[in-house]
PDB file of C-alpha atoms in Angstrom:
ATOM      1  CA  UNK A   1     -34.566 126.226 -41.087  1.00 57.00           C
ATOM      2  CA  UNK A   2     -32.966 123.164 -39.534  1.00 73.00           C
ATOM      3  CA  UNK A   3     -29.222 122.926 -39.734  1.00 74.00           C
ATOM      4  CA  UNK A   4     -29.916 119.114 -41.551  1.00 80.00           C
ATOM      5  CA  UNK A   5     -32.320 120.605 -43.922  1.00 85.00           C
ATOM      6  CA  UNK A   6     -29.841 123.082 -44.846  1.00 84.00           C
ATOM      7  CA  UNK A   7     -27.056 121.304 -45.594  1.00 84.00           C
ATOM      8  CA  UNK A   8     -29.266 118.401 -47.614  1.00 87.00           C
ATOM      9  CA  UNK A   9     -30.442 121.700 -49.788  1.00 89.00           C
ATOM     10  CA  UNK A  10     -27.085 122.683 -50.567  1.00 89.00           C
ATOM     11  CA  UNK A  11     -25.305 119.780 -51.542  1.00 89.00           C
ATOM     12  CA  UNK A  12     -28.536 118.555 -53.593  1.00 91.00           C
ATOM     13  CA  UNK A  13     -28.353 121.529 -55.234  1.00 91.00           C
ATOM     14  CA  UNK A  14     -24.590 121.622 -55.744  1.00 93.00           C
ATOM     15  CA  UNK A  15     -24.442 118.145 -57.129  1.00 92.00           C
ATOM     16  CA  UNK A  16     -27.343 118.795 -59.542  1.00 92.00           C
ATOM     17  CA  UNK A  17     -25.805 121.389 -61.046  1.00 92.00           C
ATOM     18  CA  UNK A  18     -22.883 120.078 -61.814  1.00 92.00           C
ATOM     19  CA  UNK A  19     -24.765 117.144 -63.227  1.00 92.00           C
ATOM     20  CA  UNK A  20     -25.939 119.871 -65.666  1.00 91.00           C
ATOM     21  CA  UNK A  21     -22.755 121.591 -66.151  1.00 92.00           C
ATOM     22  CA  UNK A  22     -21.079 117.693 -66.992  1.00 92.00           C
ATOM     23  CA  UNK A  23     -24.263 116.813 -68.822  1.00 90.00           C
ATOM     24  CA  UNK A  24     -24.362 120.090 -71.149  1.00 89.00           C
ATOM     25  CA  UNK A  25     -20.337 119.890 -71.864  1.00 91.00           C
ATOM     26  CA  UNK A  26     -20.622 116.002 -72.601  1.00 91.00           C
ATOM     27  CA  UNK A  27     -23.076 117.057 -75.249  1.00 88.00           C
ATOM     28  CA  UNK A  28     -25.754 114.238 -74.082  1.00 89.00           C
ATOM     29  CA  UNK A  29     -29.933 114.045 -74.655  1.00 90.00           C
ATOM     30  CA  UNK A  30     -31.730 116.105 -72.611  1.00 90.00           C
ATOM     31  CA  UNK A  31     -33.819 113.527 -71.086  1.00 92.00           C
ATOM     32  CA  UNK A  32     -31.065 111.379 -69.922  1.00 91.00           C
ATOM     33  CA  UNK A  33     -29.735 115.192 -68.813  1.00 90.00           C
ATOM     34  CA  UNK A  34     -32.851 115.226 -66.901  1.00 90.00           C
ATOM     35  CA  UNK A  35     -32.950 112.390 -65.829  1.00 93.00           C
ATOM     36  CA  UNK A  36     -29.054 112.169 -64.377  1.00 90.00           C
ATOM     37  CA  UNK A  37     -29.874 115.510 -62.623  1.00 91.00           C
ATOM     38  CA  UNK A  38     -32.893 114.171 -60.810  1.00 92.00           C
ATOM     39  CA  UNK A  39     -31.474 110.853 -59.184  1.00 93.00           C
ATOM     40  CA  UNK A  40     -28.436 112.825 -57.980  1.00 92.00           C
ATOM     41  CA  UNK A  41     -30.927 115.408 -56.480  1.00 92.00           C
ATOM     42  CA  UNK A  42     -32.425 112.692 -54.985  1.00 92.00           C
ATOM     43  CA  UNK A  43     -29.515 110.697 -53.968  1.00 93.00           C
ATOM     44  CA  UNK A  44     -27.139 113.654 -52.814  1.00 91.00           C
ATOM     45  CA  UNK A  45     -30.566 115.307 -50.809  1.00 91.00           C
ATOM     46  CA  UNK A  46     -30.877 111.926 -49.128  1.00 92.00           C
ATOM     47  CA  UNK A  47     -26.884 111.877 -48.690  1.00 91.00           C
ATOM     48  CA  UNK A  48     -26.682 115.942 -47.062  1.00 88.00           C
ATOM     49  CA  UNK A  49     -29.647 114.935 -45.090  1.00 89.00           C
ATOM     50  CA  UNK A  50     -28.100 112.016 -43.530  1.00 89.00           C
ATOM     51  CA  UNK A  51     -24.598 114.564 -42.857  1.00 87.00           C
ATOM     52  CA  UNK A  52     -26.927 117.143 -41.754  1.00 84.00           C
ATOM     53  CA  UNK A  53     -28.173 115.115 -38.695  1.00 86.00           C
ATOM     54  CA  UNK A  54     -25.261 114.295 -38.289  1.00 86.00           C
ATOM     55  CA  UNK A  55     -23.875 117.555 -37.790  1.00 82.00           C
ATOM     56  CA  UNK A  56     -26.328 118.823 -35.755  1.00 81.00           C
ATOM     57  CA  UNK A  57     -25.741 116.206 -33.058  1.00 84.00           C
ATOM     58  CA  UNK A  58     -22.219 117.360 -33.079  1.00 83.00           C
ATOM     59  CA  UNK A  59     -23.029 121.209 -32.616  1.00 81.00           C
ATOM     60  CA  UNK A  60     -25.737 120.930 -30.218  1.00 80.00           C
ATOM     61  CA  UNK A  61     -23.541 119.200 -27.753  1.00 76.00           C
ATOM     62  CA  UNK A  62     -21.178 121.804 -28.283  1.00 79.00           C
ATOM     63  CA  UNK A  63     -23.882 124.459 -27.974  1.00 70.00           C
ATOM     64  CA  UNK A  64     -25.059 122.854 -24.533  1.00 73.00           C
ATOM     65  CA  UNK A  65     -21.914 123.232 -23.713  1.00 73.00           C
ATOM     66  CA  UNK A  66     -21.480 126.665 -24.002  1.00 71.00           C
ATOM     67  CA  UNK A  67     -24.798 127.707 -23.043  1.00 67.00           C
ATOM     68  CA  UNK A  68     -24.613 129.763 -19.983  1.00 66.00           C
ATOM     69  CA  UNK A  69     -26.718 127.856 -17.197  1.00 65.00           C
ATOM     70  CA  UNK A  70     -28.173 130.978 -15.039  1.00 66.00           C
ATOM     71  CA  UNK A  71     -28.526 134.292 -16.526  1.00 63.00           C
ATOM     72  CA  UNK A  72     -29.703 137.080 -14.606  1.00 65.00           C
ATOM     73  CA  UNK A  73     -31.206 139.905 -16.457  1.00 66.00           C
ATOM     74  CA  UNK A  74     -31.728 143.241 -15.333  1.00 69.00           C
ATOM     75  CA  UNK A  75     -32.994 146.242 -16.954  1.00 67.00           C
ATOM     76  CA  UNK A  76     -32.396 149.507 -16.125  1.00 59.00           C
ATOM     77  CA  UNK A  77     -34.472 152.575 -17.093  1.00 56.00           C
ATOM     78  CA  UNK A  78     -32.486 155.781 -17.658  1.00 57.00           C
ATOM     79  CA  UNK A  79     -35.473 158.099 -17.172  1.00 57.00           C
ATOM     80  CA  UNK A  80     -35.475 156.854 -13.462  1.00 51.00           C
ATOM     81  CA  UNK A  81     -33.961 159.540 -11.740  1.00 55.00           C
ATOM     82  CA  UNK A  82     -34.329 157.864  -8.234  1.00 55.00           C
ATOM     83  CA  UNK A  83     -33.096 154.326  -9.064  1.00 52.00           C
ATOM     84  CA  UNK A  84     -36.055 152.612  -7.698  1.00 58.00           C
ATOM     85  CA  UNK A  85     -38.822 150.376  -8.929  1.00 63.00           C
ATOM     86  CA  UNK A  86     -41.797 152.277 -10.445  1.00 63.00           C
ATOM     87  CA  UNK A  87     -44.935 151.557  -7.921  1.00 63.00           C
ATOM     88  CA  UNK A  88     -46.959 148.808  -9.385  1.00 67.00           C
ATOM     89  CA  UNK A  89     -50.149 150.363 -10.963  1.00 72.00           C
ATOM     90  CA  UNK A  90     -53.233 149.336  -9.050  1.00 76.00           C
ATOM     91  CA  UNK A  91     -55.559 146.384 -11.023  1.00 71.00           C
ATOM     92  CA  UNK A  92     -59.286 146.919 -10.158  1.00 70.00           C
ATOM     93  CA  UNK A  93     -61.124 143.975 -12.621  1.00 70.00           C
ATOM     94  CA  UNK A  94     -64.727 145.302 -14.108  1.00 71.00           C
ATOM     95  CA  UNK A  95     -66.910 144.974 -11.352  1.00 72.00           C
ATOM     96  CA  UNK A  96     -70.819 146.514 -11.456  1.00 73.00           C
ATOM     97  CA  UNK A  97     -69.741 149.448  -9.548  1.00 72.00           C
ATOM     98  CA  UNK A  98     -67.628 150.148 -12.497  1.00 70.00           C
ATOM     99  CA  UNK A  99     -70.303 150.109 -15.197  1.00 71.00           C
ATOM    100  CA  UNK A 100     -70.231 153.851 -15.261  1.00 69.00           C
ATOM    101  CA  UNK A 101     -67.089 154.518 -16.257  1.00 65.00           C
ATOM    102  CA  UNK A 102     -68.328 152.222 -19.951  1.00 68.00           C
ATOM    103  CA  UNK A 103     -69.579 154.091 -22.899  1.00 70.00           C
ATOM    104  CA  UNK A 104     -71.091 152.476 -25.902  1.00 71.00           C
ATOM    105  CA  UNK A 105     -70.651 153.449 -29.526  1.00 76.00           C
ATOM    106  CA  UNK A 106     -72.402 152.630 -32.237  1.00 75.00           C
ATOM    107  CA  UNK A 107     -71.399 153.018 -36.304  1.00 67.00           C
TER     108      UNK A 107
END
């Protein structure tokens, strides 16, 4: 998940649940419990959204910054005894002199 979507899940989340922590200890209705705890999920999604995008244009310069520019991979197979490449197997495509080799099945 995007670093933005994150962080807008969290802090919506946070603040909503203290809404209903506040609202339960302050003894008030349950709709206007419900109803407090919605707009600040709304308003504090919006709100970690907005710091979300924010922070991700912050780390991914970083990031690009870090990022190595050429990386050369190599892998090595231990079961090579001679340290060479294995000979490249040779690719014949299906051709009619092949049709032999093709059995059919049937269920």
């Amino acid at each position: 998940m995007a670093l933005k979507l994150r962080i807008s899940l969290y802090v919506a989340l946070i603040a909503s649940g203290l809404t209903l922590l506040v609202g339960s200890h302050n003894n008030i209705t349950l709709t206007a419990m419900v109803y407090r705890t919605l707009v600040s999920l709304v308003l504090f999604a919006i709100i970690g959204y907005v710091c979300g995008q924010l922070a991700e244009r912050y780390f991914q310069e970083t990031l690009d910054e870090l990022e190595p520019k050429d990386v050369d991979v190599t892998i090595v197979n231990s079961d090579d005894k001679q340290g060479g490449e294995l000979p490249t197997a040779e690719f014949e495509p299906l051709n009619p002199k092949n049709f032999e080799n093709i059995t059919l099945t049937q269920k």
